[in-house]
Coordinates of C-alpha atoms in Angstrom, one line a residue:
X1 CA 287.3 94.1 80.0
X2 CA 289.9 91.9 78.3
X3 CA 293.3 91.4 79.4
X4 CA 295.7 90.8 76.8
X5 CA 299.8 91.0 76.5
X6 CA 299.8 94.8 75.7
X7 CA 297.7 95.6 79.2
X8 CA 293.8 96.0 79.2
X9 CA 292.0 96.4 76.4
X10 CA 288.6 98.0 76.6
X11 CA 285.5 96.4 74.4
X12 CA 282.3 97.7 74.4
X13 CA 279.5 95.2 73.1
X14 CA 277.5 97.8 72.6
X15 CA 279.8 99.6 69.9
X16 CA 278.1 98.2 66.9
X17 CA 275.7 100.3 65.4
X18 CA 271.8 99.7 64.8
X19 CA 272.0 99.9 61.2
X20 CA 274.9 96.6 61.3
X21 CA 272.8 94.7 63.7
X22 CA 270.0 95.0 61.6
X23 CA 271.9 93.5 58.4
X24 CA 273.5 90.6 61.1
X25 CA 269.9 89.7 62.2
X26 CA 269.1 90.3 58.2
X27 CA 271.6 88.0 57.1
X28 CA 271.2 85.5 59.7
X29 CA 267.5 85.0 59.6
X30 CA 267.7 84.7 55.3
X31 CA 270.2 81.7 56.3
X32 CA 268.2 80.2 58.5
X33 CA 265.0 80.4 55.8
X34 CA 267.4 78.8 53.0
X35 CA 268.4 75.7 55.6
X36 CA 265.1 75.4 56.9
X37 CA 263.9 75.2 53.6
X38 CA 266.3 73.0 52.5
X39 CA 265.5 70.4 54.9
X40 CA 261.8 71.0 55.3
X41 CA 261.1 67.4 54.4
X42 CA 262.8 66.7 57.6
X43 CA 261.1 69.6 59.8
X44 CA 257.8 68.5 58.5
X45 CA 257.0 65.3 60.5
X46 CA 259.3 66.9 63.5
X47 CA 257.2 69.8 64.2
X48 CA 253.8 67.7 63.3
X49 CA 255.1 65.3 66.4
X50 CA 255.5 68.5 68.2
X51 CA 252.2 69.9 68.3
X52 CA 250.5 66.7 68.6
X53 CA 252.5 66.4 71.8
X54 CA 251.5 69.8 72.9
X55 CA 247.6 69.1 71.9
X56 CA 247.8 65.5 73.6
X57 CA 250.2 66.0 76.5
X58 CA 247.6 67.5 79.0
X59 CA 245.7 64.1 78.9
X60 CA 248.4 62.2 79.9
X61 CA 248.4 64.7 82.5
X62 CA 245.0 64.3 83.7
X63 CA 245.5 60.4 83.6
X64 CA 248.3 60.8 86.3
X65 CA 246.2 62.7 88.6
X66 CA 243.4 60.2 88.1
X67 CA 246.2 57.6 89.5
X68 CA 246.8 56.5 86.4
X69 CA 250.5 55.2 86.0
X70 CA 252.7 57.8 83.5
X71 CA 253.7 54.7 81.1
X72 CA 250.3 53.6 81.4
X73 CA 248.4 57.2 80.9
X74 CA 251.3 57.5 77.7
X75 CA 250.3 54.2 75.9
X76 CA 246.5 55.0 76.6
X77 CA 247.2 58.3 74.5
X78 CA 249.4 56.8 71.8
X79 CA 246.5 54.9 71.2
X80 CA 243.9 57.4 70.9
X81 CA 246.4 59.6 68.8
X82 CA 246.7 56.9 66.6
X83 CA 243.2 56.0 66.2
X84 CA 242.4 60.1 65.3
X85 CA 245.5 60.2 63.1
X86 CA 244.5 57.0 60.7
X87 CA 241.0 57.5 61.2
X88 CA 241.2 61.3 60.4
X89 CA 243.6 60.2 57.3
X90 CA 241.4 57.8 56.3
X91 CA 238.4 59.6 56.2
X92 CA 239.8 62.6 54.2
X93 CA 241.2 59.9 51.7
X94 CA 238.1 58.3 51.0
X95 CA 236.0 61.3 50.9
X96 CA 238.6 62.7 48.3
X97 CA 238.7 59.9 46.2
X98 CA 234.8 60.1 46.4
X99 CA 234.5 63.4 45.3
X100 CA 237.2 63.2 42.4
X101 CA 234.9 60.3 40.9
X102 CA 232.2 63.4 41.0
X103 CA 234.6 66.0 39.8
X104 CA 232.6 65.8 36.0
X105 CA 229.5 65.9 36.8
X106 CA 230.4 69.0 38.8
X107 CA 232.5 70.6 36.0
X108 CA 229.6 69.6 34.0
X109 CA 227.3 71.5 36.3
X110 CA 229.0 74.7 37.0
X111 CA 229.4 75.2 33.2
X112 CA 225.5 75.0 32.2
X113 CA 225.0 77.2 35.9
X114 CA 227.5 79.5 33.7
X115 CA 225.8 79.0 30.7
X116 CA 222.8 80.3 32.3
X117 CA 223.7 83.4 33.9
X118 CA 226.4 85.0 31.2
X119 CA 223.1 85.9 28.8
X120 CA 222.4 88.3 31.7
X121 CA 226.2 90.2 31.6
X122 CA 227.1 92.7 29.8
X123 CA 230.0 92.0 27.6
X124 CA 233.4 93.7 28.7
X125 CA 235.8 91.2 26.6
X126 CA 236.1 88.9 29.8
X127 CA 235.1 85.7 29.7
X128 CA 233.0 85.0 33.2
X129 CA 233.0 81.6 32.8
X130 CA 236.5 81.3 32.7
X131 CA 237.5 84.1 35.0
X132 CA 234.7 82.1 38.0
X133 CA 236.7 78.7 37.1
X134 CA 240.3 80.1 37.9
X135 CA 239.0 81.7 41.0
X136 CA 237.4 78.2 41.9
X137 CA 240.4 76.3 40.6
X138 CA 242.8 78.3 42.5
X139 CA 241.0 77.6 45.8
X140 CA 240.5 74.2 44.9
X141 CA 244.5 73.5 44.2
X142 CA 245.5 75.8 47.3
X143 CA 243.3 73.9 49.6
X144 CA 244.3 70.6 48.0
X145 CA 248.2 71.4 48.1
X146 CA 247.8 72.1 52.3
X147 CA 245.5 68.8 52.4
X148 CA 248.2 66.9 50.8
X149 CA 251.4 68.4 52.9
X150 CA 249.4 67.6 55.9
X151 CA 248.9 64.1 54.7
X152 CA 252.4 63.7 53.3
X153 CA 253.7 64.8 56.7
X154 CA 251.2 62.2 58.1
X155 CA 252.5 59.3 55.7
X156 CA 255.8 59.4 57.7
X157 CA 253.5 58.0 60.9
X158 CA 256.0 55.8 62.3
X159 CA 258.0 58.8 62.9
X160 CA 255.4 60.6 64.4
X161 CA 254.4 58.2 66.4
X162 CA 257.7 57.0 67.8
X163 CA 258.5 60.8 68.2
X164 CA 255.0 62.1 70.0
X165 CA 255.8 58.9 72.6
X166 CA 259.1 59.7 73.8
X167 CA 257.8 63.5 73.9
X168 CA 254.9 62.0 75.8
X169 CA 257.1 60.2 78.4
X170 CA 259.5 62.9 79.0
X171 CA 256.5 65.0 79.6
X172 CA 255.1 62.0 82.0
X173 CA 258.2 62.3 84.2
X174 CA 258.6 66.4 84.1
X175 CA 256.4 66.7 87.4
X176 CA 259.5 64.7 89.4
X177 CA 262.2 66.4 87.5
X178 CA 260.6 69.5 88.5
X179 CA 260.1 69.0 91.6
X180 CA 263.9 67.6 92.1
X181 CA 265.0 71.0 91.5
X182 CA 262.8 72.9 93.6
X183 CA 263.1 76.6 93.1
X184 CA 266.2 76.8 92.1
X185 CA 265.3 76.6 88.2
X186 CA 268.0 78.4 86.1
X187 CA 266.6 81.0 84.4
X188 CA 266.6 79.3 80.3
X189 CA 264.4 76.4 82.4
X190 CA 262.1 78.8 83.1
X191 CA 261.9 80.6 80.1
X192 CA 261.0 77.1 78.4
X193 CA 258.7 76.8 81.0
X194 CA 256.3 79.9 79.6
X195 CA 257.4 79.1 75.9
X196 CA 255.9 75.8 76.7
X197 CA 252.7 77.0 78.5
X198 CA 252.4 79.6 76.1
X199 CA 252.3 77.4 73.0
X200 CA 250.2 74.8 74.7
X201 CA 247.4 76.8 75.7
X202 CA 247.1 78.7 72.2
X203 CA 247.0 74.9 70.5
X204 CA 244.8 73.2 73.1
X205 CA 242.0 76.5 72.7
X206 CA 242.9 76.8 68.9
X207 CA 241.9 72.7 69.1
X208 CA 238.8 73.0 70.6
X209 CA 237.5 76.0 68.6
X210 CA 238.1 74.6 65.9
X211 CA 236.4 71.9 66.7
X212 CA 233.1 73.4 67.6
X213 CA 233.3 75.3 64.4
X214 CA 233.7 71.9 62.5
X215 CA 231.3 69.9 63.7
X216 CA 228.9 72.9 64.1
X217 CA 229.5 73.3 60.3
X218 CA 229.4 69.4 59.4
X219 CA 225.5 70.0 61.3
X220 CA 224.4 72.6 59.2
X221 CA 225.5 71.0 56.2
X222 CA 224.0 67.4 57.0
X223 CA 220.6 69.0 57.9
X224 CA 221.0 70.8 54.5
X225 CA 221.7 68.1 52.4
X226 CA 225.2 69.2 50.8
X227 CA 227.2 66.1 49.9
X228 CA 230.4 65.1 51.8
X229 CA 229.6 67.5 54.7
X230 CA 231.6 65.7 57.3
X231 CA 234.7 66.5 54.8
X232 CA 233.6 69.9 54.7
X233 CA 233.3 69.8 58.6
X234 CA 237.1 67.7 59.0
X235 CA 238.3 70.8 56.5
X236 CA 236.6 73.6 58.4
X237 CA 238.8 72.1 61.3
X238 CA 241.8 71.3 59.5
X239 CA 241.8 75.1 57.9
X240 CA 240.9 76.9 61.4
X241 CA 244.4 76.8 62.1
X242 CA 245.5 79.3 59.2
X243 CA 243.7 82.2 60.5
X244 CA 242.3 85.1 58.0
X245 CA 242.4 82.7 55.0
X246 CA 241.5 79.1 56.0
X247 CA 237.9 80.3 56.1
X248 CA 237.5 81.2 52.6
X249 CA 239.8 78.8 51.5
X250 CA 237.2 75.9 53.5
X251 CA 233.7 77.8 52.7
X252 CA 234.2 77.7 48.6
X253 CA 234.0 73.9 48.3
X254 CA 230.5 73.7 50.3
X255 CA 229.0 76.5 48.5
X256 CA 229.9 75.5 45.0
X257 CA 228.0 72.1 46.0
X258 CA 225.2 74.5 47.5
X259 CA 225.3 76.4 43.8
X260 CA 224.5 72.7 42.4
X261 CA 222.1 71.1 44.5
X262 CA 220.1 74.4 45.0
X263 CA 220.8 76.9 43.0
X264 CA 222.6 80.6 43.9
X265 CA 219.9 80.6 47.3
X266 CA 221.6 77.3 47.7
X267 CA 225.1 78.9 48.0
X268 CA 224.2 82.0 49.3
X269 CA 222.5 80.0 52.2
X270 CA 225.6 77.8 52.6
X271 CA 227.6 80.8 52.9
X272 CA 225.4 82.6 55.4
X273 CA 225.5 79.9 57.5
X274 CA 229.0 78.9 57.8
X275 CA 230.0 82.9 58.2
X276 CA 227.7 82.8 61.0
X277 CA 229.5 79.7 62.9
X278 CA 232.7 81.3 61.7
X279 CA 232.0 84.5 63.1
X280 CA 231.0 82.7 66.5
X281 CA 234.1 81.1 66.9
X282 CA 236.8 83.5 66.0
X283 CA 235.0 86.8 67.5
X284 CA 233.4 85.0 70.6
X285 CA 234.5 81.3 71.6
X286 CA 237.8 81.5 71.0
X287 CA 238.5 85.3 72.3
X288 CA 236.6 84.5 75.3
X289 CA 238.6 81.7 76.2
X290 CA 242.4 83.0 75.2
X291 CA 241.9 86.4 76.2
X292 CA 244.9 88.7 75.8
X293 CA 247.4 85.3 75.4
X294 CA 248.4 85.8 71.8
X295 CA 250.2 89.2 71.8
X296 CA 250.5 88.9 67.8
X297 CA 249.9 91.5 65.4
X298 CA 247.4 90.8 63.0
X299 CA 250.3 91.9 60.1
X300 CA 252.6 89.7 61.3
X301 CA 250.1 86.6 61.6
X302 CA 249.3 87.2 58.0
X303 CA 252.7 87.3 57.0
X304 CA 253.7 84.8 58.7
X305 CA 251.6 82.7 56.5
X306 CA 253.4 83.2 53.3
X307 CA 256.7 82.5 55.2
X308 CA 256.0 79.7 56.6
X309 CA 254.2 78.1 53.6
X310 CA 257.3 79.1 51.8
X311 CA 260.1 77.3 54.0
X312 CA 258.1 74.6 55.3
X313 CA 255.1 74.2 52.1
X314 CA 252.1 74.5 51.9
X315 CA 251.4 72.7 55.1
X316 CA 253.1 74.9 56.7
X317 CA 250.3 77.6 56.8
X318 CA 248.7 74.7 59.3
X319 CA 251.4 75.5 62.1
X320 CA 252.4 79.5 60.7
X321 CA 251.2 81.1 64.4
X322 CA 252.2 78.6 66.6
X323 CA 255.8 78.6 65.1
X324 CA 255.3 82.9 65.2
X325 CA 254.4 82.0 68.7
X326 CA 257.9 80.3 69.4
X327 CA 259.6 82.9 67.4
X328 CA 258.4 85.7 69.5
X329 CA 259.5 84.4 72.7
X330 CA 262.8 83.2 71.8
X331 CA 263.7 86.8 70.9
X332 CA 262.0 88.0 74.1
X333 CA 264.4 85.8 76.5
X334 CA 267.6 87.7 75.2
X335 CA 268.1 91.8 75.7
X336 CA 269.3 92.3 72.1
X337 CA 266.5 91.4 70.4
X338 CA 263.5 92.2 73.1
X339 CA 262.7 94.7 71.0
X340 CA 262.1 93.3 68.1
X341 CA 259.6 90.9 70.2
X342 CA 257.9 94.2 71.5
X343 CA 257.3 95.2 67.7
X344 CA 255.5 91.7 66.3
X345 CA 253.1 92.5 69.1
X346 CA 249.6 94.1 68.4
X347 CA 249.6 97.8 69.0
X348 CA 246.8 97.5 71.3
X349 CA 248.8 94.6 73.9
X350 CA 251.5 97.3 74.1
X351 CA 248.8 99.9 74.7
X352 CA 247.5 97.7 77.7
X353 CA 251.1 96.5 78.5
X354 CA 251.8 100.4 79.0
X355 CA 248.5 101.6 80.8
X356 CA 249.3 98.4 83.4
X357 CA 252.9 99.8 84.0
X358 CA 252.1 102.9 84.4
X359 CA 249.0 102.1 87.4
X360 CA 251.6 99.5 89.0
X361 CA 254.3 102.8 89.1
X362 CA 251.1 104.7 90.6
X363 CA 250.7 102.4 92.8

């Protein structure tokens, strides 16, 4: 109800129709893609500095419950966040400027491996050899333009830094803060409350999967004898976090050296064995230990790949389900757009979100 000169006027916020909310939310999120795009050089190192906070904030939290003062637990994990940064940064330089010293003796390789095996195809006007190099230079300059956004984020490390500390202290002194207000937490506290717990949990598991499925990998590819198999293992990590594709996109490298230092049993080995770590950690570790958390359909997440990598770069594929993530439950905390939350769910969440309503109402 408004009250104007002319008496009360009646508005109803409800009057506009589904087909013009559609084109406002249309319009609205195509703007926010063009500015986020245009400043994704900015958004870059912010949102890297966010989800190292997120990964690196529940150790200063276990410091301070060890009696470890908060400024104190903060410096002790700016320190180790710096020493994984450079030393990660490092690494992956040196290995890649390794392996591009290498780079024709392989292409030298892969063309007599060619060479070798086209006498046996029949000829269908297609050249084989050159068809199997755009393939393997196509994965080769996808996985090298997401190395080199996550470095060139990483080159702006002051900012990082500087940013991932005072994220670090404010999360240091959020236990007082919180306790200051005591239950009477308005509800948009709340709400960042779950976005933050939400997000956390999916990065810290996400983390630690990953990281069994590298250095399971970089094991399997020592004890085999490929070269650079710590790389491989630091990429199998890197490229857990894009989910459907960062496995192919971190397996071809390893099994083209495979091809080379043993033949096609060679690759074919290489490939067996990394699918079979692979396979452990995305269909047992990691669903064992999130559960039912992510609430994501599998559409969406792939999707949301090729967005993000198109505002943000290629980088962006790195951070694609965690920003989904923060997407999803900023719609969920208004009315108006709930239900567009409810549909980038998996149809199976909303199956079990219904089944659990319906035996609470039994109840």
């Amino acid at each position: 109800m408004v009250k104007g000169r002319s008496g009360d006027v009646n508005i109803n916020t409800n009057a506009i129709s589904t087909p013009a909310r559609v084109l406002i939310y249309s319009t609205a999120a195509v703007l926010l893609t063009i500015g986020m795009k245009a400043i994704s050089s900015i958004l870059m190192p912010i949102f890297f500095s966010i989800f190292s906070y997120l990964i690196f904030a529940p150790l200063v939290r276990w410091l301070m419950r060890k009696r470890v003062p908060g400024k104190i637990s903060v410096v002790l994990v700016i320190l180790v966040f710096i020493f994984v940064f450079v030393g990660t940064t490092l690494l992956f330089a040196n290995s890649l400027l390794q392996l591009s010293g290498r780079i024709p003796n392989y292409e030298n390789q892969l063309t007599s491996i060619l060479n070798s095996i086209s006498i046996y195809l029949p000829e269908a006007g297609v050249s084989v050899e050159s068809v199997l190099r755009d393939i393997a230079a196509f994965a080769f300059n996808v996985s090298g333009d997401i190395i080199s956004g996550a470095l060139n984020a990483g080159s702006t490390i002051a900012l990082i830094v500087i940013t991932t500390t005072f994220l670090l202290l404010d999360s240091a002194g959020a236990p007082v803060k919180m306790q200051k207000e005591g239950e009477n937490q308005p509800v948009h506290i709340s709400q960042y409350t779950e976005l933050s717990r939400t997000v956390i949990n999916y990065m810290l598991l996400r983390t630690e999967t990953n990281l069994l499925g590298g250095i399971g990998t970089a094991i399997l590819l020592l004890a085999g004898g490929i070269d650079f198999a710590v790389l491989w293992g630091l990429l199998f990590f890197l490229f857990g976090y894009i989910p459907y594709l960062g496995f192919y996109l971190a397996a071809i490298p390893p099994m083209l050296l495979g091809l080379f230092e043993y033949g096609l049993i060679g690759a074919v080995g290489v490939l067996v064995g990394i699918t079979i770590i692979n396979a452990l950690v995305e269909n047992v570790i990691f669903p064992s230990l999130a559960g039912k958390g992510l609430k994501l359909s599998p559409t969406l997440v792939f999707l949301s790949l090729f967005y993000w990598s198109f505002v943000l770069g290629a980088a962006g594929a790195l951070i694609a389900v965690p920003l989904t993530i923060v997407v999803k439950i900023i719609l969920e905390s208004s009315e108006e757009t709930r239900m567009i939350a409810k549909l980038m769910e998996s149809s199976g969440t909303r199956d079990l979100d219904e089944k659990s309503t319906e035996e609470n109402i039994s109840e």
